[in-house]
């Protein structure tokens, strides 16, 4: 069984005004897993961090990272799959 120490870092890069970001915030809150929400519109450092994930240096949000896995605007099913694969494995 996983402990909190074995859970990869989860980050959500987005903007509070974005309906897709709101969907992911709600989804992540339901999972109970710890995550960081990084608002790229109000924090330049968060925006720069997000730009660094992409070769085109664009603010491609919402983007989630689970450890080293990057997911840009994933479907709910894909997000669940990666959470199960990266976090919920025994």
PDB file of N, CA and C in Angstrom:
ATOM      1  N   UNK A   1       0.839  -1.188   0.000  1.00  0.00           N
ATOM      2  CA  UNK A   1       0.000   0.000   0.000  1.00  0.00           C
ATOM      3  C   UNK A   1       0.881   1.248   0.000  1.00  0.00           C
ATOM      4  N   UNK A   2       0.464   2.268  -0.712  1.00  0.00           N
ATOM      5  CA  UNK A   2       1.237   3.501  -0.824  1.00  0.00           C
ATOM      6  C   UNK A   2       1.088   4.370   0.413  1.00  0.00           C
ATOM      7  N   UNK A   3       2.165   5.043   0.743  1.00  0.00           N
ATOM      8  CA  UNK A   3       2.112   6.067   1.777  1.00  0.00           C
ATOM      9  C   UNK A   3       2.177   7.412   1.071  1.00  0.00           C
ATOM     10  N   UNK A   4       1.922   8.469   1.801  1.00  0.00           N
ATOM     11  CA  UNK A   4       1.985   9.802   1.189  1.00  0.00           C
ATOM     12  C   UNK A   4       3.361  10.087   0.610  1.00  0.00           C
ATOM     13  N   UNK A   5       4.401   9.509   1.217  1.00  0.00           N
ATOM     14  CA  UNK A   5       5.747   9.746   0.719  1.00  0.00           C
ATOM     15  C   UNK A   5       5.967   9.120  -0.652  1.00  0.00           C
ATOM     16  N   UNK A   6       5.195   8.076  -0.987  1.00  0.00           N
ATOM     17  CA  UNK A   6       5.381   7.398  -2.268  1.00  0.00           C
ATOM     18  C   UNK A   6       4.512   7.985  -3.378  1.00  0.00           C
ATOM     19  N   UNK A   7       3.660   8.939  -3.054  1.00  0.00           N
ATOM     20  CA  UNK A   7       2.806   9.558  -4.061  1.00  0.00           C
ATOM     21  C   UNK A   7       3.618  10.605  -4.816  1.00  0.00           C
ATOM     22  N   UNK A   8       3.700  10.462  -6.149  1.00  0.00           N
ATOM     23  CA  UNK A   8       4.414  11.485  -6.921  1.00  0.00           C
ATOM     24  C   UNK A   8       3.734  12.847  -6.775  1.00  0.00           C
ATOM     25  N   UNK A   9       4.523  13.880  -6.941  1.00  0.00           N
ATOM     26  CA  UNK A   9       3.991  15.241  -6.877  1.00  0.00           C
ATOM     27  C   UNK A   9       2.977  15.463  -7.998  1.00  0.00           C
ATOM     28  N   UNK A  10       1.819  16.016  -7.630  1.00  0.00           N
ATOM     29  CA  UNK A  10       0.780  16.340  -8.612  1.00  0.00           C
ATOM     30  C   UNK A  10       0.674  17.860  -8.677  1.00  0.00           C
ATOM     31  N   UNK A  11       0.782  18.397  -9.887  1.00  0.00           N
ATOM     32  CA  UNK A  11       0.634  19.836 -10.093  1.00  0.00           C
ATOM     33  C   UNK A  11      -0.400  20.087 -11.169  1.00  0.00           C
ATOM     34  N   UNK A  12      -1.226  21.096 -10.938  1.00  0.00           N
ATOM     35  CA  UNK A  12      -2.188  21.547 -11.934  1.00  0.00           C
ATOM     36  C   UNK A  12      -1.846  22.986 -12.289  1.00  0.00           C
ATOM     37  N   UNK A  13      -1.433  23.183 -13.535  1.00  0.00           N
ATOM     38  CA  UNK A  13      -1.167  24.527 -14.058  1.00  0.00           C
ATOM     39  C   UNK A  13      -2.425  24.977 -14.770  1.00  0.00           C
ATOM     40  N   UNK A  14      -2.966  26.125 -14.362  1.00  0.00           N
ATOM     41  CA  UNK A  14      -4.182  26.614 -14.990  1.00  0.00           C
ATOM     42  C   UNK A  14      -4.478  28.032 -14.559  1.00  0.00           C
ATOM     43  N   UNK A  15      -5.744  28.399 -14.741  1.00  0.00           N
ATOM     44  CA  UNK A  15      -6.226  29.723 -14.355  1.00  0.00           C
ATOM     45  C   UNK A  15      -7.600  29.564 -13.723  1.00  0.00           C
ATOM     46  N   UNK A  16      -7.820  30.266 -12.629  1.00  0.00           N
ATOM     47  CA  UNK A  16      -9.107  30.137 -11.921  1.00  0.00           C
ATOM     48  C   UNK A  16     -10.307  30.437 -12.803  1.00  0.00           C
ATOM     49  N   UNK A  17     -10.140  31.336 -13.774  1.00  0.00           N
ATOM     50  CA  UNK A  17     -11.268  31.717 -14.634  1.00  0.00           C
ATOM     51  C   UNK A  17     -11.604  30.650 -15.679  1.00  0.00           C
ATOM     52  N   UNK A  18     -10.726  29.676 -15.864  1.00  0.00           N
ATOM     53  CA  UNK A  18     -10.854  28.654 -16.908  1.00  0.00           C
ATOM     54  C   UNK A  18     -11.771  27.515 -16.443  1.00  0.00           C
ATOM     55  N   UNK A  19     -12.817  27.245 -17.213  1.00  0.00           N
ATOM     56  CA  UNK A  19     -13.758  26.193 -16.808  1.00  0.00           C
ATOM     57  C   UNK A  19     -13.104  24.809 -16.799  1.00  0.00           C
ATOM     58  N   UNK A  20     -12.162  24.566 -17.678  1.00  0.00           N
ATOM     59  CA  UNK A  20     -11.471  23.270 -17.685  1.00  0.00           C
ATOM     60  C   UNK A  20     -10.594  23.129 -16.442  1.00  0.00           C
ATOM     61  N   UNK A  21      -9.918  24.205 -16.063  1.00  0.00           N
ATOM     62  CA  UNK A  21      -9.139  24.179 -14.827  1.00  0.00           C
ATOM     63  C   UNK A  21     -10.051  23.887 -13.640  1.00  0.00           C
ATOM     64  N   UNK A  22     -11.228  24.506 -13.604  1.00  0.00           N
ATOM     65  CA  UNK A  22     -12.179  24.268 -12.523  1.00  0.00           C
ATOM     66  C   UNK A  22     -12.593  22.798 -12.465  1.00  0.00           C
ATOM     67  N   UNK A  23     -12.769  22.174 -13.636  1.00  0.00           N
ATOM     68  CA  UNK A  23     -13.100  20.749 -13.682  1.00  0.00           C
ATOM     69  C   UNK A  23     -12.003  19.926 -13.006  1.00  0.00           C
ATOM     70  N   UNK A  24     -10.744  20.199 -13.363  1.00  0.00           N
ATOM     71  CA  UNK A  24      -9.631  19.435 -12.782  1.00  0.00           C
ATOM     72  C   UNK A  24      -9.478  19.703 -11.291  1.00  0.00           C
ATOM     73  N   UNK A  25      -9.694  20.927 -10.854  1.00  0.00           N
ATOM     74  CA  UNK A  25      -9.643  21.236  -9.417  1.00  0.00           C
ATOM     75  C   UNK A  25     -10.682  20.402  -8.665  1.00  0.00           C
ATOM     76  N   UNK A  26     -11.887  20.369  -9.193  1.00  0.00           N
ATOM     77  CA  UNK A  26     -12.958  19.599  -8.567  1.00  0.00           C
ATOM     78  C   UNK A  26     -12.611  18.107  -8.556  1.00  0.00           C
ATOM     79  N   UNK A  27     -12.128  17.615  -9.688  1.00  0.00           N
ATOM     80  CA  UNK A  27     -11.763  16.204  -9.798  1.00  0.00           C
ATOM     81  C   UNK A  27     -10.668  15.844  -8.787  1.00  0.00           C
ATOM     82  N   UNK A  28      -9.622  16.649  -8.736  1.00  0.00           N
ATOM     83  CA  UNK A  28      -8.521  16.362  -7.814  1.00  0.00           C
ATOM     84  C   UNK A  28      -8.970  16.441  -6.356  1.00  0.00           C
ATOM     85  N   UNK A  29      -9.849  17.383  -6.041  1.00  0.00           N
ATOM     86  CA  UNK A  29     -10.373  17.478  -4.674  1.00  0.00           C
ATOM     87  C   UNK A  29     -11.131  16.206  -4.297  1.00  0.00           C
ATOM     88  N   UNK A  30     -11.866  15.637  -5.266  1.00  0.00           N
ATOM     89  CA  UNK A  30     -12.614  14.406  -5.009  1.00  0.00           C
ATOM     90  C   UNK A  30     -11.688  13.220  -4.755  1.00  0.00           C
ATOM     91  N   UNK A  31     -10.510  13.205  -5.371  1.00  0.00           N
ATOM     92  CA  UNK A  31      -9.600  12.067  -5.191  1.00  0.00           C
ATOM     93  C   UNK A  31      -8.987  12.058  -3.803  1.00  0.00           C
ATOM     94  N   UNK A  32      -8.841  13.221  -3.208  1.00  0.00           N
ATOM     95  CA  UNK A  32      -8.208  13.304  -1.899  1.00  0.00           C
ATOM     96  C   UNK A  32      -6.689  13.307  -1.947  1.00  0.00           C
ATOM     97  N   UNK A  33      -6.106  13.191  -3.133  1.00  0.00           N
ATOM     98  CA  UNK A  33      -4.655  13.222  -3.257  1.00  0.00           C
ATOM     99  C   UNK A  33      -4.160  14.657  -3.092  1.00  0.00           C
ATOM    100  N   UNK A  34      -2.999  14.819  -2.470  1.00  0.00           N
ATOM    101  CA  UNK A  34      -2.436  16.171  -2.369  1.00  0.00           C
ATOM    102  C   UNK A  34      -1.962  16.640  -3.744  1.00  0.00           C
ATOM    103  N   UNK A  35      -2.199  17.908  -4.016  1.00  0.00           N
ATOM    104  CA  UNK A  35      -1.759  18.494  -5.284  1.00  0.00           C
ATOM    105  C   UNK A  35      -1.502  19.973  -5.072  1.00  0.00           C
ATOM    106  N   UNK A  36      -0.788  20.554  -6.024  1.00  0.00           N
ATOM    107  CA  UNK A  36      -0.555  21.987  -6.011  1.00  0.00           C
ATOM    108  C   UNK A  36      -1.249  22.598  -7.216  1.00  0.00           C
ATOM    109  N   UNK A  37      -2.030  23.649  -6.973  1.00  0.00           N
ATOM    110  CA  UNK A  37      -2.634  24.414  -8.062  1.00  0.00           C
ATOM    111  C   UNK A  37      -1.755  25.626  -8.312  1.00  0.00           C
ATOM    112  N   UNK A  38      -1.280  25.758  -9.539  1.00  0.00           N
ATOM    113  CA  UNK A  38      -0.385  26.846  -9.913  1.00  0.00           C
ATOM    114  C   UNK A  38      -1.095  27.734 -10.929  1.00  0.00           C
ATOM    115  N   UNK A  39      -1.588  28.875 -10.463  1.00  0.00           N
ATOM    116  CA  UNK A  39      -2.321  29.793 -11.333  1.00  0.00           C
ATOM    117  C   UNK A  39      -1.324  30.580 -12.184  1.00  0.00           C
ATOM    118  N   UNK A  40      -1.344  30.299 -13.477  1.00  0.00           N
ATOM    119  CA  UNK A  40      -0.352  30.885 -14.392  1.00  0.00           C
ATOM    120  C   UNK A  40      -0.691  32.311 -14.795  1.00  0.00           C
ATOM    121  N   UNK A  41      -1.883  32.759 -14.461  1.00  0.00           N
ATOM    122  CA  UNK A  41      -2.257  34.133 -14.803  1.00  0.00           C
ATOM    123  C   UNK A  41      -1.905  35.126 -13.698  1.00  0.00           C
ATOM    124  N   UNK A  42      -1.832  34.658 -12.475  1.00  0.00           N
ATOM    125  CA  UNK A  42      -1.545  35.597 -11.383  1.00  0.00           C
ATOM    126  C   UNK A  42      -0.123  35.455 -10.836  1.00  0.00           C
ATOM    127  N   UNK A  43       0.609  34.432 -11.286  1.00  0.00           N
ATOM    128  CA  UNK A  43       1.959  34.221 -10.778  1.00  0.00           C
ATOM    129  C   UNK A  43       2.921  33.975 -11.937  1.00  0.00           C
ATOM    130  N   UNK A  44       3.813  34.908 -12.177  1.00  0.00           N
ATOM    131  CA  UNK A  44       4.762  34.817 -13.286  1.00  0.00           C
ATOM    132  C   UNK A  44       5.665  33.593 -13.171  1.00  0.00           C
ATOM    133  N   UNK A  45       6.071  33.238 -11.952  1.00  0.00           N
ATOM    134  CA  UNK A  45       6.926  32.061 -11.761  1.00  0.00           C
ATOM    135  C   UNK A  45       6.212  30.783 -12.196  1.00  0.00           C
ATOM    136  N   UNK A  46       4.920  30.684 -11.875  1.00  0.00           N
ATOM    137  CA  UNK A  46       4.141  29.516 -12.306  1.00  0.00           C
ATOM    138  C   UNK A  46       4.034  29.481 -13.828  1.00  0.00           C
ATOM    139  N   UNK A  47       3.814  30.651 -14.429  1.00  0.00           N
ATOM    140  CA  UNK A  47       3.725  30.733 -15.895  1.00  0.00           C
ATOM    141  C   UNK A  47       5.049  30.312 -16.527  1.00  0.00           C
ATOM    142  N   UNK A  48       6.149  30.789 -15.976  1.00  0.00           N
ATOM    143  CA  UNK A  48       7.463  30.419 -16.511  1.00  0.00           C
ATOM    144  C   UNK A  48       7.720  28.921 -16.367  1.00  0.00           C
ATOM    145  N   UNK A  49       7.309  28.361 -15.237  1.00  0.00           N
ATOM    146  CA  UNK A  49       7.472  26.919 -15.016  1.00  0.00           C
ATOM    147  C   UNK A  49       6.685  26.126 -16.056  1.00  0.00           C
ATOM    148  N   UNK A  50       5.442  26.562 -16.327  1.00  0.00           N
ATOM    149  CA  UNK A  50       4.622  25.893 -17.335  1.00  0.00           C
ATOM    150  C   UNK A  50       5.247  26.034 -18.721  1.00  0.00           C
ATOM    151  N   UNK A  51       5.685  27.222 -19.074  1.00  0.00           N
ATOM    152  CA  UNK A  51       6.332  27.420 -20.382  1.00  0.00           C
ATOM    153  C   UNK A  51       7.534  26.487 -20.547  1.00  0.00           C
ATOM    154  N   UNK A  52       8.245  26.243 -19.462  1.00  0.00           N
ATOM    155  CA  UNK A  52       9.412  25.374 -19.504  1.00  0.00           C
ATOM    156  C   UNK A  52       9.091  23.918 -19.801  1.00  0.00           C
ATOM    157  N   UNK A  53       7.822  23.537 -19.663  1.00  0.00           N
ATOM    158  CA  UNK A  53       7.422  22.163 -19.967  1.00  0.00           C
ATOM    159  C   UNK A  53       7.236  21.918 -21.462  1.00  0.00           C
ATOM    160  N   UNK A  54       7.150  22.999 -22.244  1.00  0.00           N
ATOM    161  CA  UNK A  54       6.840  22.884 -23.676  1.00  0.00           C
ATOM    162  C   UNK A  54       7.920  23.547 -24.523  1.00  0.00           C
ATOM    163  N   UNK A  55       8.258  22.887 -25.632  1.00  0.00           N
ATOM    164  CA  UNK A  55       9.253  23.440 -26.553  1.00  0.00           C
ATOM    165  C   UNK A  55       8.806  24.772 -27.139  1.00  0.00           C
ATOM    166  N   UNK A  56       7.489  24.930 -27.357  1.00  0.00           N
ATOM    167  CA  UNK A  56       6.989  26.172 -27.950  1.00  0.00           C
ATOM    168  C   UNK A  56       6.885  27.317 -26.941  1.00  0.00           C
ATOM    169  N   UNK A  57       7.162  27.018 -25.657  1.00  0.00           N
ATOM    170  CA  UNK A  57       7.162  28.012 -24.565  1.00  0.00           C
ATOM    171  C   UNK A  57       5.815  28.712 -24.390  1.00  0.00           C
ATOM    172  N   UNK A  58       4.728  28.074 -24.821  1.00  0.00           N
ATOM    173  CA  UNK A  58       3.394  28.667 -24.678  1.00  0.00           C
ATOM    174  C   UNK A  58       2.769  28.263 -23.347  1.00  0.00           C
ATOM    175  N   UNK A  59       1.795  29.046 -22.932  1.00  0.00           N
ATOM    176  CA  UNK A  59       1.034  28.737 -21.721  1.00  0.00           C
ATOM    177  C   UNK A  59      -0.075  27.746 -22.081  1.00  0.00           C
ATOM    178  N   UNK A  60       0.306  26.504 -22.250  1.00  0.00           N
ATOM    179  CA  UNK A  60      -0.644  25.453 -22.609  1.00  0.00           C
ATOM    180  C   UNK A  60      -1.327  24.958 -21.344  1.00  0.00           C
ATOM    181  N   UNK A  61      -2.444  25.598 -21.003  1.00  0.00           N
ATOM    182  CA  UNK A  61      -3.146  25.160 -19.801  1.00  0.00           C
ATOM    183  C   UNK A  61      -4.588  24.835 -20.152  1.00  0.00           C
ATOM    184  N   UNK A  62      -5.188  23.961 -19.356  1.00  0.00           N
ATOM    185  CA  UNK A  62      -4.628  23.326 -18.177  1.00  0.00           C
ATOM    186  C   UNK A  62      -3.665  22.191 -18.540  1.00  0.00           C
ATOM    187  N   UNK A  63      -2.621  22.091 -17.741  1.00  0.00           N
ATOM    188  CA  UNK A  63      -1.666  20.993 -17.822  1.00  0.00           C
ATOM    189  C   UNK A  63      -1.503  20.422 -16.421  1.00  0.00           C
ATOM    190  N   UNK A  64      -1.512  19.111 -16.354  1.00  0.00           N
ATOM    191  CA  UNK A  64      -1.250  18.428 -15.085  1.00  0.00           C
ATOM    192  C   UNK A  64       0.051  17.672 -15.203  1.00  0.00           C
ATOM    193  N   UNK A  65       0.800  17.653 -14.112  1.00  0.00           N
ATOM    194  CA  UNK A  65       1.962  16.786 -14.043  1.00  0.00           C
ATOM    195  C   UNK A  65       1.774  15.868 -12.837  1.00  0.00           C
ATOM    196  N   UNK A  66       2.108  14.604 -13.057  1.00  0.00           N
ATOM    197  CA  UNK A  66       2.096  13.603 -11.996  1.00  0.00           C
ATOM    198  C   UNK A  66       3.492  13.017 -12.005  1.00  0.00           C
ATOM    199  N   UNK A  67       4.310  13.438 -11.066  1.00  0.00           N
ATOM    200  CA  UNK A  67       5.721  13.084 -11.133  1.00  0.00           C
ATOM    201  C   UNK A  67       6.302  13.678 -12.409  1.00  0.00           C
ATOM    202  N   UNK A  68       6.887  12.840 -13.251  1.00  0.00           N
ATOM    203  CA  UNK A  68       7.472  13.330 -14.505  1.00  0.00           C
ATOM    204  C   UNK A  68       6.513  13.212 -15.690  1.00  0.00           C
ATOM    205  N   UNK A  69       5.304  12.692 -15.478  1.00  0.00           N
ATOM    206  CA  UNK A  69       4.325  12.550 -16.556  1.00  0.00           C
ATOM    207  C   UNK A  69       3.579  13.865 -16.752  1.00  0.00           C
ATOM    208  N   UNK A  70       3.500  14.329 -18.001  1.00  0.00           N
ATOM    209  CA  UNK A  70       2.824  15.587 -18.336  1.00  0.00           C
ATOM    210  C   UNK A  70       1.555  15.270 -19.113  1.00  0.00           C
ATOM    211  N   UNK A  71       0.434  15.841 -18.688  1.00  0.00           N
ATOM    212  CA  UNK A  71      -0.848  15.642 -19.349  1.00  0.00           C
ATOM    213  C   UNK A  71      -1.460  17.000 -19.661  1.00  0.00           C
ATOM    214  N   UNK A  72      -1.650  17.286 -20.928  1.00  0.00           N
ATOM    215  CA  UNK A  72      -2.255  18.561 -21.317  1.00  0.00           C
ATOM    216  C   UNK A  72      -3.730  18.353 -21.606  1.00  0.00           C
ATOM    217  N   UNK A  73      -4.571  18.960 -20.795  1.00  0.00           N
ATOM    218  CA  UNK A  73      -6.013  18.917 -20.961  1.00  0.00           C
ATOM    219  C   UNK A  73      -6.510  17.484 -21.187  1.00  0.00           C
ATOM    220  N   UNK A  74      -6.163  16.559 -20.283  1.00  0.00           N
ATOM    221  CA  UNK A  74      -6.542  15.163 -20.516  1.00  0.00           C
ATOM    222  C   UNK A  74      -8.036  14.926 -20.334  1.00  0.00           C
ATOM    223  N   UNK A  75      -8.527  13.908 -21.014  1.00  0.00           N
ATOM    224  CA  UNK A  75      -9.895  13.449 -20.757  1.00  0.00           C
ATOM    225  C   UNK A  75      -9.912  12.847 -19.356  1.00  0.00           C
ATOM    226  N   UNK A  76     -11.065  12.851 -18.725  1.00  0.00           N
ATOM    227  CA  UNK A  76     -11.189  12.318 -17.368  1.00  0.00           C
ATOM    228  C   UNK A  76     -10.686  10.875 -17.302  1.00  0.00           C
ATOM    229  N   UNK A  77     -11.023  10.084 -18.298  1.00  0.00           N
ATOM    230  CA  UNK A  77     -10.618   8.680 -18.313  1.00  0.00           C
ATOM    231  C   UNK A  77      -9.094   8.548 -18.357  1.00  0.00           C
ATOM    232  N   UNK A  78      -8.449   9.406 -19.147  1.00  0.00           N
ATOM    233  CA  UNK A  78      -6.988   9.357 -19.228  1.00  0.00           C
ATOM    234  C   UNK A  78      -6.343   9.786 -17.913  1.00  0.00           C
ATOM    235  N   UNK A  79      -6.896  10.796 -17.286  1.00  0.00           N
ATOM    236  CA  UNK A  79      -6.365  11.245 -16.000  1.00  0.00           C
ATOM    237  C   UNK A  79      -6.514  10.142 -14.954  1.00  0.00           C
ATOM    238  N   UNK A  80      -7.671   9.510 -14.923  1.00  0.00           N
ATOM    239  CA  UNK A  80      -7.880   8.403 -13.988  1.00  0.00           C
ATOM    240  C   UNK A  80      -6.889   7.279 -14.248  1.00  0.00           C
ATOM    241  N   UNK A  81      -6.652   6.973 -15.522  1.00  0.00           N
ATOM    242  CA  UNK A  81      -5.706   5.914 -15.879  1.00  0.00           C
ATOM    243  C   UNK A  81      -4.313   6.218 -15.334  1.00  0.00           C
ATOM    244  N   UNK A  82      -3.845   7.455 -15.540  1.00  0.00           N
ATOM    245  CA  UNK A  82      -2.496   7.818 -15.086  1.00  0.00           C
ATOM    246  C   UNK A  82      -2.412   7.892 -13.579  1.00  0.00           C
ATOM    247  N   UNK A  83      -3.474   8.353 -12.922  1.00  0.00           N
ATOM    248  CA  UNK A  83      -3.464   8.345 -11.461  1.00  0.00           C
ATOM    249  C   UNK A  83      -3.361   6.908 -10.950  1.00  0.00           C
ATOM    250  N   UNK A  84      -4.127   6.013 -11.557  1.00  0.00           N
ATOM    251  CA  UNK A  84      -4.071   4.607 -11.154  1.00  0.00           C
ATOM    252  C   UNK A  84      -2.700   4.006 -11.427  1.00  0.00           C
ATOM    253  N   UNK A  85      -2.139   4.326 -12.572  1.00  0.00           N
ATOM    254  CA  UNK A  85      -0.854   3.752 -12.959  1.00  0.00           C
ATOM    255  C   UNK A  85       0.297   4.288 -12.102  1.00  0.00           C
ATOM    256  N   UNK A  86       0.308   5.589 -11.861  1.00  0.00           N
ATOM    257  CA  UNK A  86       1.436   6.209 -11.184  1.00  0.00           C
ATOM    258  C   UNK A  86       1.304   6.306  -9.678  1.00  0.00           C
ATOM    259  N   UNK A  87       0.079   6.291  -9.183  1.00  0.00           N
ATOM    260  CA  UNK A  87      -0.126   6.522  -7.756  1.00  0.00           C
ATOM    261  C   UNK A  87      -0.755   5.331  -7.042  1.00  0.00           C
ATOM    262  N   UNK A  88      -1.761   4.755  -7.619  1.00  0.00           N
ATOM    263  CA  UNK A  88      -2.529   3.753  -6.913  1.00  0.00           C
ATOM    264  C   UNK A  88      -1.971   2.343  -7.023  1.00  0.00           C
ATOM    265  N   UNK A  89      -0.881   2.184  -7.749  1.00  0.00           N
ATOM    266  CA  UNK A  89      -0.306   0.834  -7.855  1.00  0.00           C
ATOM    267  C   UNK A  89       0.235   0.411  -6.496  1.00  0.00           C
ATOM    268  N   UNK A  90       0.095  -0.871  -6.210  1.00  0.00           N
ATOM    269  CA  UNK A  90       0.578  -1.406  -4.915  1.00  0.00           C
ATOM    270  C   UNK A  90       2.052  -1.652  -4.954  1.00  0.00           C
TER     271      UNK A  90
END
